[in-house]
């Protein structure tokens, strides 16, 4: 739920009437990190399931390292993606005055 310009989340300073709140959405860095970790985790899971043979078992003393590393990476990826949804990055956006270098002023919401 994204608050409107009339509402202010708990602990945040009052949002001016001329401003509104936006979220980073798909451009949140946690989405990129979670996606990459998830992709690499799925590749390692597949390698652990389908490419684990006696040679690999001898190198790791019988432990399927690809399977466990892939599972761990997939779990961390899910945690990053859930974190992004639960606590999105919010920014206060307001229009600048005429003649300003930038058309909009964006500042973080504390």
CSV table of C-alpha atoms in Angstrom, one decimal:
chain,number,residue,atom,x,y,z
A,1,UNK,CA,0.0,0.0,0.0
A,2,UNK,CA,1.5,3.3,-1.1
A,3,UNK,CA,0.4,6.3,1.0
A,4,UNK,CA,-1.1,9.2,-0.9
A,5,UNK,CA,0.1,12.8,-0.6
A,6,UNK,CA,-2.4,13.4,2.2
A,7,UNK,CA,-1.1,10.5,4.4
A,8,UNK,CA,2.2,10.2,6.2
A,9,UNK,CA,3.7,6.9,7.3
A,10,UNK,CA,4.5,6.3,10.9
A,11,UNK,CA,7.7,8.1,12.0
A,12,UNK,CA,8.0,10.1,8.7
A,13,UNK,CA,8.0,13.9,8.6
A,14,UNK,CA,4.9,15.5,7.1
A,15,UNK,CA,4.7,15.3,3.4
A,16,UNK,CA,4.0,18.7,1.8
A,17,UNK,CA,0.6,19.2,0.1
A,18,UNK,CA,2.3,19.8,-3.3
A,19,UNK,CA,4.3,16.5,-3.1
A,20,UNK,CA,3.4,12.9,-3.5
A,21,UNK,CA,5.2,9.6,-2.5
A,22,UNK,CA,6.5,7.1,-5.1
A,23,UNK,CA,8.3,3.8,-4.6
A,24,UNK,CA,11.5,2.6,-6.4
A,25,UNK,CA,9.5,-0.4,-7.7
A,26,UNK,CA,11.3,-2.5,-10.2
A,27,UNK,CA,14.4,-0.3,-10.0
A,28,UNK,CA,15.1,-1.2,-6.4
A,29,UNK,CA,18.6,-2.7,-6.2
A,30,UNK,CA,17.3,-5.5,-4.0
A,31,UNK,CA,15.2,-6.8,-7.0
A,32,UNK,CA,18.4,-7.1,-9.1
A,33,UNK,CA,20.4,-8.8,-6.3
A,34,UNK,CA,17.5,-11.2,-5.6
A,35,UNK,CA,17.0,-12.0,-9.3
A,36,UNK,CA,20.7,-12.7,-9.9
A,37,UNK,CA,21.1,-14.8,-6.8
A,38,UNK,CA,18.0,-16.7,-7.7
A,39,UNK,CA,19.2,-17.4,-11.2
A,40,UNK,CA,22.6,-18.5,-10.1
A,41,UNK,CA,21.0,-20.6,-7.3
A,42,UNK,CA,18.7,-22.3,-9.8
A,43,UNK,CA,21.7,-23.1,-12.0
A,44,UNK,CA,23.6,-24.6,-9.1
A,45,UNK,CA,20.5,-26.6,-8.0
A,46,UNK,CA,20.2,-28.0,-11.5
A,47,UNK,CA,23.9,-28.9,-11.5
A,48,UNK,CA,23.6,-30.5,-8.1
A,49,UNK,CA,20.6,-32.6,-9.1
A,50,UNK,CA,21.7,-33.7,-12.6
A,51,UNK,CA,25.6,-33.4,-12.7
A,52,UNK,CA,26.6,-34.9,-9.4
A,53,UNK,CA,28.7,-38.0,-10.1
A,54,UNK,CA,31.4,-40.0,-8.4
A,55,UNK,CA,34.2,-37.6,-9.5
A,56,UNK,CA,32.4,-34.6,-7.9
A,57,UNK,CA,31.6,-36.7,-4.8
A,58,UNK,CA,35.3,-37.5,-4.4
A,59,UNK,CA,36.3,-33.8,-4.6
A,60,UNK,CA,33.9,-32.8,-1.9
A,61,UNK,CA,34.1,-35.8,0.3
A,62,UNK,CA,30.6,-37.0,-0.6
A,63,UNK,CA,28.9,-33.6,-0.1
A,64,UNK,CA,26.8,-32.3,-3.0
A,65,UNK,CA,28.2,-28.7,-2.8
A,66,UNK,CA,26.3,-27.4,-5.8
A,67,UNK,CA,23.0,-28.6,-4.4
A,68,UNK,CA,23.5,-27.0,-1.0
A,69,UNK,CA,25.0,-23.8,-2.4
A,70,UNK,CA,22.2,-23.5,-4.9
A,71,UNK,CA,19.6,-24.0,-2.2
A,72,UNK,CA,21.2,-21.4,0.0
A,73,UNK,CA,21.4,-18.9,-2.8
A,74,UNK,CA,17.7,-19.5,-3.7
A,75,UNK,CA,16.6,-19.0,-0.1
A,76,UNK,CA,18.6,-15.7,0.1
A,77,UNK,CA,17.1,-14.6,-3.2
A,78,UNK,CA,13.6,-15.2,-2.0
A,79,UNK,CA,14.4,-13.2,1.2
A,80,UNK,CA,15.7,-10.3,-0.9
A,81,UNK,CA,12.5,-10.3,-3.0
A,82,UNK,CA,10.2,-10.5,0.0
A,83,UNK,CA,12.2,-7.7,1.7
A,84,UNK,CA,11.6,-5.5,-1.3
A,85,UNK,CA,7.8,-6.1,-1.1
A,86,UNK,CA,7.5,-5.7,2.6
A,87,UNK,CA,9.6,-2.6,3.0
A,88,UNK,CA,9.8,-0.7,-0.3
A,89,UNK,CA,12.0,2.4,-0.8
A,90,UNK,CA,9.8,5.4,-0.7
A,91,UNK,CA,10.6,8.9,-2.1
A,92,UNK,CA,8.9,12.3,-1.8
A,93,UNK,CA,8.5,13.8,-5.3
A,94,UNK,CA,7.5,17.4,-5.9
A,95,UNK,CA,7.6,19.7,-8.9
A,96,UNK,CA,10.3,22.3,-8.9
A,97,UNK,CA,9.8,26.0,-9.6
A,98,UNK,CA,9.8,27.4,-13.1
A,99,UNK,CA,13.4,27.8,-14.4
A,100,UNK,CA,14.9,25.1,-12.2
A,101,UNK,CA,17.5,22.8,-13.8
A,102,UNK,CA,15.5,19.7,-12.9
A,103,UNK,CA,11.7,19.5,-13.4
A,104,UNK,CA,11.2,17.4,-10.3
A,105,UNK,CA,12.8,17.3,-6.8
A,106,UNK,CA,13.2,13.8,-5.4
A,107,UNK,CA,14.2,13.1,-1.8
A,108,UNK,CA,14.2,10.0,0.4
A,109,UNK,CA,11.4,9.5,2.9
A,110,UNK,CA,12.9,9.0,6.3
